[in-house]
Amino acid sequence: QREPYIVANESRTVQIGLRSVTETLQTVALALEGLPFGWKLSNLPDEPITLQPSRRPTRIELSFLAAQPEPGPNKMTLVITADNRTIRIPLTLVLKDTVGPDDLALASKGAAVRSDGELDREPGCTPKAIDGIIAAADDFSNRWHSSLETPHPHWIEVKLPKPETIGRIIIRFADPAGYPTRFEAQAKLADGQTKTLFTVNDNQDARVYHAAFEPVKTDTVRLIIHSSASSVYPNAAQISELELYPPKP
């Protein structure tokens, strides 16, 4: 497998090829530093191995297993020691982030979404913010994109099929060059009042924002974007996914 991805509770094999760089037998010791907490590693030799002076490499297949890997890159270091020399090789396995099964804002669960406008080249893009598909950094076409004709603030609003208690929101951004930098989330309460759930004034994460707050029962959440990072398109706002979750137990 060329792509460095790992899936929770599925074994991931990483093949390593070692070749002697001398004309004689060469003894090599291997170790791994930085194995994330809770991960299991199999097939790493406990004792030094002997490499034959041939053109064919000795192949070792390391097997990684993680019950709950952290989303994003999980970085480790393979340490190879031979002839009093140490070589350190970075090893990174990436968990692809996914929308949680308990996301209340999914269209597949009956949620609806509307916004203050759309990019004229992408009509009908607002529903993409609740379709469960996370835009990639190199392909962010699956997004809601605001109109360029009107200035900030822009907004996008999720309507649940019935009131639910929410305590967490995850906002997935789209274009890394145009992520929101200043924004807030508001919930509509049963009495018609609006409650601000959180306010962000200096976001610098281009991919995702996680928020946890005092639980509130609502059927309507609006994300208001006051500014974005793009200097080329100062009126633009864009979101890949807007996710609403119950409080953590």
mmCIF file with all atom_site columns, C-alpha atoms in Angstrom, residues 8-220:
data_model
loop_
_atom_site.group_PDB
_atom_site.id
_atom_site.type_symbol
_atom_site.label_atom_id
_atom_site.label_alt_id
_atom_site.label_comp_id
_atom_site.label_asym_id
_atom_site.label_entity_id
_atom_site.label_seq_id
_atom_site.pdbx_PDB_ins_code
_atom_site.Cartn_x
_atom_site.Cartn_y
_atom_site.Cartn_z
_atom_site.occupancy
_atom_site.B_iso_or_equiv
_atom_site.pdbx_formal_charge
_atom_site.auth_seq_id
_atom_site.auth_comp_id
_atom_site.auth_asym_id
_atom_site.auth_atom_id
_atom_site.pdbx_PDB_model_num
ATOM 1   C CA . ALA A 1 8   ? -9.387  1.754   13.377  1.00 0.00 ? 8   ALA A CA 1
ATOM 2   C CA . ASN A 1 9   ? -9.337  -1.928  14.433  1.00 0.00 ? 9   ASN A CA 1
ATOM 3   C CA . GLU A 1 10  ? -7.798  -3.036  11.134  1.00 0.00 ? 10  GLU A CA 1
ATOM 4   C CA . SER A 1 11  ? -4.239  -4.303  10.872  1.00 0.00 ? 11  SER A CA 1
ATOM 5   C CA . ARG A 1 12  ? -1.953  -2.132  8.754   1.00 0.00 ? 12  ARG A CA 1
ATOM 6   C CA . THR A 1 13  ? 1.211   -3.676  7.337   1.00 0.00 ? 13  THR A CA 1
ATOM 7   C CA . VAL A 1 14  ? 4.320   -1.625  6.615   1.00 0.00 ? 14  VAL A CA 1
ATOM 8   C CA . GLN A 1 15  ? 7.048   -3.411  4.659   1.00 0.00 ? 15  GLN A CA 1
ATOM 9   C CA . ILE A 1 16  ? 10.687  -2.517  5.242   1.00 0.00 ? 16  ILE A CA 1
ATOM 10  C CA . GLY A 1 17  ? 13.575  -3.638  3.016   1.00 0.00 ? 17  GLY A CA 1
ATOM 11  C CA . LEU A 1 18  ? 17.081  -3.847  4.494   1.00 0.00 ? 18  LEU A CA 1
ATOM 12  C CA . ARG A 1 19  ? 20.187  -4.492  2.424   1.00 0.00 ? 19  ARG A CA 1
ATOM 13  C CA . SER A 1 20  ? 23.792  -4.928  3.554   1.00 0.00 ? 20  SER A CA 1
ATOM 14  C CA . VAL A 1 21  ? 26.021  -2.053  2.459   1.00 0.00 ? 21  VAL A CA 1
ATOM 15  C CA . THR A 1 22  ? 29.198  -4.062  2.964   1.00 0.00 ? 22  THR A CA 1
ATOM 16  C CA . GLU A 1 23  ? 30.710  -7.142  1.306   1.00 0.00 ? 23  GLU A CA 1
ATOM 17  C CA . THR A 1 24  ? 30.408  -9.109  4.545   1.00 0.00 ? 24  THR A CA 1
ATOM 18  C CA . LEU A 1 25  ? 27.660  -10.041 6.957   1.00 0.00 ? 25  LEU A CA 1
ATOM 19  C CA . GLN A 1 26  ? 26.140  -7.036  8.675   1.00 0.00 ? 26  GLN A CA 1
ATOM 20  C CA . THR A 1 27  ? 24.256  -7.032  11.973  1.00 0.00 ? 27  THR A CA 1
ATOM 21  C CA . VAL A 1 28  ? 21.370  -4.603  12.315  1.00 0.00 ? 28  VAL A CA 1
ATOM 22  C CA . ALA A 1 29  ? 19.138  -3.777  15.284  1.00 0.00 ? 29  ALA A CA 1
ATOM 23  C CA . LEU A 1 30  ? 15.705  -2.203  14.892  1.00 0.00 ? 30  LEU A CA 1
ATOM 24  C CA . ALA A 1 31  ? 13.567  -0.205  17.308  1.00 0.00 ? 31  ALA A CA 1
ATOM 25  C CA . LEU A 1 32  ? 10.494  1.976   17.031  1.00 0.00 ? 32  LEU A CA 1
ATOM 26  C CA . GLU A 1 33  ? 10.088  5.225   18.943  1.00 0.00 ? 33  GLU A CA 1
ATOM 27  C CA . GLY A 1 34  ? 6.850   7.125   19.477  1.00 0.00 ? 34  GLY A CA 1
ATOM 28  C CA . LEU A 1 35  ? 4.323   4.316   19.111  1.00 0.00 ? 35  LEU A CA 1
ATOM 29  C CA . PRO A 1 36  ? 1.036   6.048   20.028  1.00 0.00 ? 36  PRO A CA 1
ATOM 30  C CA . PHE A 1 37  ? -0.709  5.060   23.247  1.00 0.00 ? 37  PHE A CA 1
ATOM 31  C CA . GLY A 1 38  ? -3.005  2.087   22.790  1.00 0.00 ? 38  GLY A CA 1
ATOM 32  C CA . TRP A 1 39  ? -1.397  0.918   19.536  1.00 0.00 ? 39  TRP A CA 1
ATOM 33  C CA . LYS A 1 40  ? -0.048  -2.613  19.099  1.00 0.00 ? 40  LYS A CA 1
ATOM 34  C CA . LEU A 1 41  ? 3.021   -3.443  17.009  1.00 0.00 ? 41  LEU A CA 1
ATOM 35  C CA . SER A 1 42  ? 3.840   -6.941  15.761  1.00 0.00 ? 42  SER A CA 1
ATOM 36  C CA . ASN A 1 43  ? 6.794   -8.499  13.909  1.00 0.00 ? 43  ASN A CA 1
ATOM 37  C CA . LEU A 1 44  ? 9.455   -6.026  15.044  1.00 0.00 ? 44  LEU A CA 1
ATOM 38  C CA . PRO A 1 45  ? 12.517  -8.260  15.668  1.00 0.00 ? 45  PRO A CA 1
ATOM 39  C CA . ASP A 1 46  ? 13.486  -8.457  19.347  1.00 0.00 ? 46  ASP A CA 1
ATOM 40  C CA . GLU A 1 47  ? 17.048  -9.459  18.489  1.00 0.00 ? 47  GLU A CA 1
ATOM 41  C CA . PRO A 1 48  ? 19.491  -7.997  15.944  1.00 0.00 ? 48  PRO A CA 1
ATOM 42  C CA . ILE A 1 49  ? 19.201  -9.501  12.474  1.00 0.00 ? 49  ILE A CA 1
ATOM 43  C CA . THR A 1 50  ? 21.993  -10.476 10.123  1.00 0.00 ? 50  THR A CA 1
ATOM 44  C CA . LEU A 1 51  ? 22.001  -9.156  6.568   1.00 0.00 ? 51  LEU A CA 1
ATOM 45  C CA . GLN A 1 52  ? 23.623  -11.174 3.829   1.00 0.00 ? 52  GLN A CA 1
ATOM 46  C CA . PRO A 1 53  ? 26.014  -9.419  1.412   1.00 0.00 ? 53  PRO A CA 1
ATOM 47  C CA . SER A 1 54  ? 23.693  -9.818  -1.557  1.00 0.00 ? 54  SER A CA 1
ATOM 48  C CA . ARG A 1 55  ? 21.621  -7.635  -3.781  1.00 0.00 ? 55  ARG A CA 1
ATOM 49  C CA . ARG A 1 56  ? 18.330  -8.939  -2.447  1.00 0.00 ? 56  ARG A CA 1
ATOM 50  C CA . PRO A 1 57  ? 17.037  -7.012  0.572   1.00 0.00 ? 57  PRO A CA 1
ATOM 51  C CA . THR A 1 58  ? 15.799  -8.671  3.732   1.00 0.00 ? 58  THR A CA 1
ATOM 52  C CA . ARG A 1 59  ? 12.126  -7.792  4.076   1.00 0.00 ? 59  ARG A CA 1
ATOM 53  C CA . ILE A 1 60  ? 10.380  -7.196  7.367   1.00 0.00 ? 60  ILE A CA 1
ATOM 54  C CA . GLU A 1 61  ? 6.638   -6.621  7.618   1.00 0.00 ? 61  GLU A CA 1
ATOM 55  C CA . LEU A 1 62  ? 5.637   -4.555  10.623  1.00 0.00 ? 62  LEU A CA 1
ATOM 56  C CA . SER A 1 63  ? 1.995   -4.865  11.615  1.00 0.00 ? 63  SER A CA 1
ATOM 57  C CA . PHE A 1 64  ? 0.209   -1.969  13.366  1.00 0.00 ? 64  PHE A CA 1
ATOM 58  C CA . LEU A 1 65  ? -3.182  -2.209  15.066  1.00 0.00 ? 65  LEU A CA 1
ATOM 59  C CA . ALA A 1 66  ? -4.989  0.712   16.717  1.00 0.00 ? 66  ALA A CA 1
ATOM 60  C CA . ALA A 1 67  ? -8.422  0.626   18.331  1.00 0.00 ? 67  ALA A CA 1
ATOM 61  C CA . GLN A 1 68  ? -8.874  4.406   18.449  1.00 0.00 ? 68  GLN A CA 1
ATOM 62  C CA . PRO A 1 69  ? -6.153  6.180   16.462  1.00 0.00 ? 69  PRO A CA 1
ATOM 63  C CA . GLU A 1 70  ? -6.120  9.949   16.556  1.00 0.00 ? 70  GLU A CA 1
ATOM 64  C CA . PRO A 1 71  ? -7.436  11.580  13.360  1.00 0.00 ? 71  PRO A CA 1
ATOM 65  C CA . GLY A 1 72  ? -4.687  12.962  11.175  1.00 0.00 ? 72  GLY A CA 1
ATOM 66  C CA . PRO A 1 73  ? -0.996  12.009  11.149  1.00 0.00 ? 73  PRO A CA 1
ATOM 67  C CA . ASN A 1 74  ? 0.367   9.654   13.805  1.00 0.00 ? 74  ASN A CA 1
ATOM 68  C CA . LYS A 1 75  ? 4.148   10.138  13.743  1.00 0.00 ? 75  LYS A CA 1
ATOM 69  C CA . MET A 1 76  ? 6.753   7.597   14.795  1.00 0.00 ? 76  MET A CA 1
ATOM 70  C CA . THR A 1 77  ? 10.444  6.959   14.170  1.00 0.00 ? 77  THR A CA 1
ATOM 71  C CA . LEU A 1 78  ? 12.090  3.724   13.019  1.00 0.00 ? 78  LEU A CA 1
ATOM 72  C CA . VAL A 1 79  ? 15.586  3.507   14.522  1.00 0.00 ? 79  VAL A CA 1
ATOM 73  C CA . ILE A 1 80  ? 18.135  1.336   12.703  1.00 0.00 ? 80  ILE A CA 1
ATOM 74  C CA . THR A 1 81  ? 21.511  0.685   14.343  1.00 0.00 ? 81  THR A CA 1
ATOM 75  C CA . ALA A 1 82  ? 24.369  -0.944  12.433  1.00 0.00 ? 82  ALA A CA 1
ATOM 76  C CA . ASP A 1 83  ? 28.159  -0.800  12.876  1.00 0.00 ? 83  ASP A CA 1
ATOM 77  C CA . ASN A 1 84  ? 27.854  1.786   15.655  1.00 0.00 ? 84  ASN A CA 1
ATOM 78  C CA . ARG A 1 85  ? 25.860  4.032   13.369  1.00 0.00 ? 85  ARG A CA 1
ATOM 79  C CA . THR A 1 86  ? 22.234  5.009   13.912  1.00 0.00 ? 86  THR A CA 1
ATOM 80  C CA . ILE A 1 87  ? 19.764  5.891   11.210  1.00 0.00 ? 87  ILE A CA 1
ATOM 81  C CA . ARG A 1 88  ? 16.399  7.434   12.148  1.00 0.00 ? 88  ARG A CA 1
ATOM 82  C CA . ILE A 1 89  ? 13.610  7.105   9.601   1.00 0.00 ? 89  ILE A CA 1
ATOM 83  C CA . PRO A 1 90  ? 10.295  8.977   10.090  1.00 0.00 ? 90  PRO A CA 1
ATOM 84  C CA . LEU A 1 91  ? 7.225   6.765   9.867   1.00 0.00 ? 91  LEU A CA 1
ATOM 85  C CA . THR A 1 92  ? 3.752   8.308   9.692   1.00 0.00 ? 92  THR A CA 1
ATOM 86  C CA . LEU A 1 93  ? 0.392   6.556   9.523   1.00 0.00 ? 93  LEU A CA 1
ATOM 87  C CA . VAL A 1 94  ? -2.658  8.706   8.876   1.00 0.00 ? 94  VAL A CA 1
ATOM 88  C CA . LEU A 1 95  ? -6.206  8.139   10.058  1.00 0.00 ? 95  LEU A CA 1
ATOM 89  C CA . LYS A 1 96  ? -8.614  9.599   7.556   1.00 0.00 ? 96  LYS A CA 1
ATOM 90  C CA . ASP A 1 97  ? -11.069 11.778  9.404   1.00 0.00 ? 97  ASP A CA 1
ATOM 91  C CA . THR A 1 98  ? -14.730 10.888  8.955   1.00 0.00 ? 98  THR A CA 1
ATOM 92  C CA . VAL A 1 99  ? -18.071 12.300  10.024  1.00 0.00 ? 99  VAL A CA 1
ATOM 93  C CA . GLY A 1 100 ? -19.253 10.603  13.212  1.00 0.00 ? 100 GLY A CA 1
ATOM 94  C CA . PRO A 1 101 ? -22.251 8.267   13.098  1.00 0.00 ? 101 PRO A CA 1
ATOM 95  C CA . ASP A 1 102 ? -23.906 10.360  15.831  1.00 0.00 ? 102 ASP A CA 1
ATOM 96  C CA . ASP A 1 103 ? -23.814 13.563  13.771  1.00 0.00 ? 103 ASP A CA 1
ATOM 97  C CA . LEU A 1 104 ? -27.336 14.953  14.080  1.00 0.00 ? 104 LEU A CA 1
ATOM 98  C CA . ALA A 1 105 ? -26.957 17.358  11.158  1.00 0.00 ? 105 ALA A CA 1
ATOM 99  C CA . LEU A 1 106 ? -26.738 14.782  8.389   1.00 0.00 ? 106 LEU A CA 1
ATOM 100 C CA . ALA A 1 107 ? -29.222 15.117  5.562   1.00 0.00 ? 107 ALA A CA 1
ATOM 101 C CA . SER A 1 108 ? -29.608 11.347  5.669   1.00 0.00 ? 108 SER A CA 1
ATOM 102 C CA . LYS A 1 109 ? -31.120 11.778  9.166   1.00 0.00 ? 109 LYS A CA 1
ATOM 103 C CA . GLY A 1 110 ? -33.650 14.335  7.977   1.00 0.00 ? 110 GLY A CA 1
ATOM 104 C CA . ALA A 1 111 ? -31.724 17.559  8.611   1.00 0.00 ? 111 ALA A CA 1
ATOM 105 C CA . ALA A 1 112 ? -32.130 20.487  6.233   1.00 0.00 ? 112 ALA A CA 1
ATOM 106 C CA . VAL A 1 113 ? -29.827 23.403  5.525   1.00 0.00 ? 113 VAL A CA 1
ATOM 107 C CA . ARG A 1 114 ? -30.023 26.903  4.061   1.00 0.00 ? 114 ARG A CA 1
ATOM 108 C CA . SER A 1 115 ? -27.604 29.789  3.628   1.00 0.00 ? 115 SER A CA 1
ATOM 109 C CA . ASP A 1 116 ? -27.485 33.462  2.792   1.00 0.00 ? 116 ASP A CA 1
ATOM 110 C CA . GLY A 1 117 ? -26.255 32.757  -0.726  1.00 0.00 ? 117 GLY A CA 1
ATOM 111 C CA . GLU A 1 118 ? -24.136 30.624  -3.040  1.00 0.00 ? 118 GLU A CA 1
ATOM 112 C CA . LEU A 1 119 ? -21.314 31.057  -5.517  1.00 0.00 ? 119 LEU A CA 1
ATOM 113 C CA . ASP A 1 120 ? -22.835 31.612  -8.951  1.00 0.00 ? 120 ASP A CA 1
ATOM 114 C CA . ARG A 1 121 ? -20.587 28.892  -10.421 1.00 0.00 ? 121 ARG A CA 1
ATOM 115 C CA . GLU A 1 122 ? -21.780 26.389  -7.790  1.00 0.00 ? 122 GLU A CA 1
ATOM 116 C CA . PRO A 1 123 ? -25.573 26.668  -7.610  1.00 0.00 ? 123 PRO A CA 1
ATOM 117 C CA . GLY A 1 124 ? -27.183 24.260  -5.183  1.00 0.00 ? 124 GLY A CA 1
ATOM 118 C CA . CYS A 1 125 ? -23.994 23.810  -3.148  1.00 0.00 ? 125 CYS A CA 1
ATOM 119 C CA . THR A 1 126 ? -25.513 24.531  0.293   1.00 0.00 ? 126 THR A CA 1
ATOM 120 C CA . PRO A 1 127 ? -26.712 20.927  0.926   1.00 0.00 ? 127 PRO A CA 1
ATOM 121 C CA . LYS A 1 128 ? -23.138 19.701  0.519   1.00 0.00 ? 128 LYS A CA 1
ATOM 122 C CA . ALA A 1 129 ? -22.443 21.047  4.010   1.00 0.00 ? 129 ALA A CA 1
ATOM 123 C CA . ILE A 1 130 ? -24.513 18.232  5.559   1.00 0.00 ? 130 ILE A CA 1
ATOM 124 C CA . ASP A 1 131 ? -23.953 15.346  3.129   1.00 0.00 ? 131 ASP A CA 1
ATOM 125 C CA . GLY A 1 132 ? -21.310 13.603  5.272   1.00 0.00 ? 132 GLY A CA 1
ATOM 126 C CA . ILE A 1 133 ? -18.506 14.003  2.719   1.00 0.00 ? 133 ILE A CA 1
ATOM 127 C CA . ILE A 1 134 ? -15.392 15.799  3.955   1.00 0.00 ? 134 ILE A CA 1
ATOM 128 C CA . ALA A 1 135 ? -13.560 17.829  1.339   1.00 0.00 ? 135 ALA A CA 1
ATOM 129 C CA . ALA A 1 136 ? -9.885  16.998  0.866   1.00 0.00 ? 136 ALA A CA 1
ATOM 130 C CA . ALA A 1 137 ? -7.194  19.666  1.054   1.00 0.00 ? 137 ALA A CA 1
ATOM 131 C CA . ASP A 1 138 ? -6.365  19.100  -2.626  1.00 0.00 ? 138 ASP A CA 1
ATOM 132 C CA . ASP A 1 139 ? -9.979  18.696  -3.805  1.00 0.00 ? 139 ASP A CA 1
ATOM 133 C CA . PHE A 1 140 ? -12.392 20.920  -1.930  1.00 0.00 ? 140 PHE A CA 1
ATOM 134 C CA . SER A 1 141 ? -15.213 20.957  -4.474  1.00 0.00 ? 141 SER A CA 1
ATOM 135 C CA . ASN A 1 142 ? -17.599 19.264  -2.032  1.00 0.00 ? 142 ASN A CA 1
ATOM 136 C CA . ARG A 1 143 ? -18.516 22.422  -0.103  1.00 0.00 ? 143 ARG A CA 1
ATOM 137 C CA . TRP A 1 144 ? -20.885 25.252  0.486   1.00 0.00 ? 144 TRP A CA 1
ATOM 138 C CA . HIS A 1 145 ? -19.445 28.449  -0.966  1.00 0.00 ? 145 HIS A CA 1
ATOM 139 C CA . SER A 1 146 ? -21.041 31.816  -0.310  1.00 0.00 ? 146 SER A CA 1
ATOM 140 C CA . SER A 1 147 ? -21.751 34.422  -2.932  1.00 0.00 ? 147 SER A CA 1
ATOM 141 C CA . LEU A 1 148 ? -18.863 36.707  -3.852  1.00 0.00 ? 148 LEU A CA 1
ATOM 142 C CA . GLU A 1 149 ? -21.239 39.568  -4.556  1.00 0.00 ? 149 GLU A CA 1
ATOM 143 C CA . THR A 1 150 ? -22.068 40.307  -0.926  1.00 0.00 ? 150 THR A CA 1
ATOM 144 C CA . PRO A 1 151 ? -19.583 41.022  1.870   1.00 0.00 ? 151 PRO A CA 1
ATOM 145 C CA . HIS A 1 152 ? -19.253 39.275  5.215   1.00 0.00 ? 152 HIS A CA 1
ATOM 146 C CA . PRO A 1 153 ? -20.933 38.254  7.395   1.00 0.00 ? 153 PRO A CA 1
ATOM 147 C CA . HIS A 1 154 ? -22.216 35.124  5.667   1.00 0.00 ? 154 HIS A CA 1
ATOM 148 C CA . TRP A 1 155 ? -24.242 32.401  7.336   1.00 0.00 ? 155 TRP A CA 1
ATOM 149 C CA . ILE A 1 156 ? -25.299 28.795  6.956   1.00 0.00 ? 156 ILE A CA 1
ATOM 150 C CA . GLU A 1 157 ? -28.064 27.261  9.086   1.00 0.00 ? 157 GLU A CA 1
ATOM 151 C CA . VAL A 1 158 ? -28.966 23.660  9.926   1.00 0.00 ? 158 VAL A CA 1
ATOM 152 C CA . LYS A 1 159 ? -32.549 22.712  10.797  1.00 0.00 ? 159 LYS A CA 1
ATOM 153 C CA . LEU A 1 160 ? -33.008 19.382  12.592  1.00 0.00 ? 160 LEU A CA 1
ATOM 154 C CA . PRO A 1 161 ? -36.182 17.328  12.129  1.00 0.00 ? 161 PRO A CA 1
ATOM 155 C CA . LYS A 1 162 ? -36.897 17.707  15.867  1.00 0.00 ? 162 LYS A CA 1
ATOM 156 C CA . PRO A 1 163 ? -35.279 19.410  18.870  1.00 0.00 ? 163 PRO A CA 1
ATOM 157 C CA . GLU A 1 164 ? -32.139 17.645  20.082  1.00 0.00 ? 164 GLU A CA 1
ATOM 158 C CA . THR A 1 165 ? -29.654 18.245  22.889  1.00 0.00 ? 165 THR A CA 1
ATOM 159 C CA . ILE A 1 166 ? -26.308 19.236  21.405  1.00 0.00 ? 166 ILE A CA 1
ATOM 160 C CA . GLY A 1 167 ? -23.033 19.926  23.189  1.00 0.00 ? 167 GLY A CA 1
ATOM 161 C CA . ARG A 1 168 ? -20.444 19.712  20.437  1.00 0.00 ? 168 ARG A CA 1
ATOM 162 C CA . ILE A 1 169 ? -19.968 21.141  16.951  1.00 0.00 ? 169 ILE A CA 1
ATOM 163 C CA . ILE A 1 170 ? -17.347 20.251  14.370  1.00 0.00 ? 170 ILE A CA 1
ATOM 164 C CA . ILE A 1 171 ? -16.817 22.621  11.452  1.00 0.00 ? 171 ILE A CA 1
ATOM 165 C CA . ARG A 1 172 ? -14.880 21.215  8.487   1.00 0.00 ? 172 ARG A CA 1
ATOM 166 C CA . PHE A 1 173 ? -13.393 23.853  6.238   1.00 0.00 ? 173 PHE A CA 1
ATOM 167 C CA . ALA A 1 174 ? -12.865 23.556  2.489   1.00 0.00 ? 174 ALA A CA 1
ATOM 168 C CA . ASP A 1 175 ? -10.216 25.579  0.630   1.00 0.00 ? 175 ASP A CA 1
ATOM 169 C CA . PRO A 1 176 ? -7.180  25.804  2.966   1.00 0.00 ? 176 PRO A CA 1
ATOM 170 C CA . ALA A 1 177 ? -6.473  29.265  1.542   1.00 0.00 ? 177 ALA A CA 1
ATOM 171 C CA . GLY A 1 178 ? -9.933  30.575  2.407   1.00 0.00 ? 178 GLY A CA 1
ATOM 172 C CA . TYR A 1 179 ? -10.901 29.128  5.772   1.00 0.00 ? 179 TYR A CA 1
ATOM 173 C CA . PRO A 1 180 ? -12.992 31.184  8.229   1.00 0.00 ? 180 PRO A CA 1
ATOM 174 C CA . THR A 1 181 ? -10.941 33.166  10.737  1.00 0.00 ? 181 THR A CA 1
ATOM 175 C CA . ARG A 1 182 ? -13.712 34.869  12.731  1.00 0.00 ? 182 ARG A CA 1
ATOM 176 C CA . PHE A 1 183 ? -17.066 33.184  13.299  1.00 0.00 ? 183 PHE A CA 1
ATOM 177 C CA . GLU A 1 184 ? -19.739 32.277  15.829  1.00 0.00 ? 184 GLU A CA 1
ATOM 178 C CA . ALA A 1 185 ? -22.468 29.680  16.296  1.00 0.00 ? 185 ALA A CA 1
ATOM 179 C CA . GLN A 1 186 ? -25.977 30.433  17.509  1.00 0.00 ? 186 GLN A CA 1
ATOM 180 C CA . ALA A 1 187 ? -28.852 28.151  18.543  1.00 0.00 ? 187 ALA A CA 1
ATOM 181 C CA . LYS A 1 188 ? -32.545 28.960  18.443  1.00 0.00 ? 188 LYS A CA 1
ATOM 182 C CA . LEU A 1 189 ? -34.279 28.028  21.706  1.00 0.00 ? 189 LEU A CA 1
ATOM 183 C CA . ALA A 1 190 ? -37.847 26.816  22.258  1.00 0.00 ? 190 ALA A CA 1
ATOM 184 C CA . ASP A 1 191 ? -38.937 30.263  23.458  1.00 0.00 ? 191 ASP A CA 1
ATOM 185 C CA . GLY A 1 192 ? -37.707 31.856  20.244  1.00 0.00 ? 192 GLY A CA 1
ATOM 186 C CA . GLN A 1 193 ? -34.638 33.391  21.834  1.00 0.00 ? 193 GLN A CA 1
ATOM 187 C CA . THR A 1 194 ? -31.175 32.997  20.271  1.00 0.00 ? 194 THR A CA 1
ATOM 188 C CA . LYS A 1 195 ? -28.237 31.718  22.300  1.00 0.00 ? 195 LYS A CA 1
ATOM 189 C CA . THR A 1 196 ? -24.609 32.156  21.254  1.00 0.00 ? 196 THR A CA 1
ATOM 190 C CA . LEU A 1 197 ? -22.843 28.821  21.676  1.00 0.00 ? 197 LEU A CA 1
ATOM 191 C CA . PHE A 1 198 ? -19.300 30.027  21.017  1.00 0.00 ? 198 PHE A CA 1
ATOM 192 C CA . THR A 1 199 ? -17.378 32.838  19.363  1.00 0.00 ? 199 THR A CA 1
ATOM 193 C CA . VAL A 1 200 ? -14.000 32.561  17.621  1.00 0.00 ? 200 VAL A CA 1
ATOM 194 C CA . ASN A 1 201 ? -11.988 35.682  16.814  1.00 0.00 ? 201 ASN A CA 1
ATOM 195 C CA . ASP A 1 202 ? -8.641  34.374  15.561  1.00 0.00 ? 202 ASP A CA 1
ATOM 196 C CA . ASN A 1 203 ? -8.896  30.902  14.077  1.00 0.00 ? 203 ASN A CA 1
ATOM 197 C CA . GLN A 1 204 ? -5.678  29.732  12.424  1.00 0.00 ? 204 GLN A CA 1
ATOM 198 C CA . ASP A 1 205 ? -6.550  26.101  11.683  1.00 0.00 ? 205 ASP A CA 1
ATOM 199 C CA . ALA A 1 206 ? -7.205  25.717  7.969   1.00 0.00 ? 206 ALA A CA 1
ATOM 200 C CA . ARG A 1 207 ? -8.900  22.311  8.165   1.00 0.00 ? 207 ARG A CA 1
ATOM 201 C CA . VAL A 1 208 ? -11.239 21.896  11.142  1.00 0.00 ? 208 VAL A CA 1
ATOM 202 C CA . TYR A 1 209 ? -12.596 23.520  14.284  1.00 0.00 ? 209 TYR A CA 1
ATOM 203 C CA . HIS A 1 210 ? -13.916 21.560  17.295  1.00 0.00 ? 210 HIS A CA 1
ATOM 204 C CA . ALA A 1 211 ? -16.169 23.239  19.853  1.00 0.00 ? 211 ALA A CA 1
ATOM 205 C CA . ALA A 1 212 ? -17.644 21.917  23.099  1.00 0.00 ? 212 ALA A CA 1
ATOM 206 C CA . PHE A 1 213 ? -20.090 23.976  25.135  1.00 0.00 ? 213 PHE A CA 1
ATOM 207 C CA . GLU A 1 214 ? -22.848 23.803  27.712  1.00 0.00 ? 214 GLU A CA 1
ATOM 208 C CA . PRO A 1 215 ? -25.528 21.486  26.291  1.00 0.00 ? 215 PRO A CA 1
ATOM 209 C CA . VAL A 1 216 ? -28.554 23.148  24.762  1.00 0.00 ? 216 VAL A CA 1
ATOM 210 C CA . LYS A 1 217 ? -31.780 21.767  23.298  1.00 0.00 ? 217 LYS A CA 1
ATOM 211 C CA . THR A 1 218 ? -32.511 23.152  19.871  1.00 0.00 ? 218 THR A CA 1
ATOM 212 C CA . ASP A 1 219 ? -33.589 22.303  16.359  1.00 0.00 ? 219 ASP A CA 1
ATOM 213 C CA . THR A 1 220 ? -31.810 25.186  14.619  1.00 0.00 ? 220 THR A CA 1
#
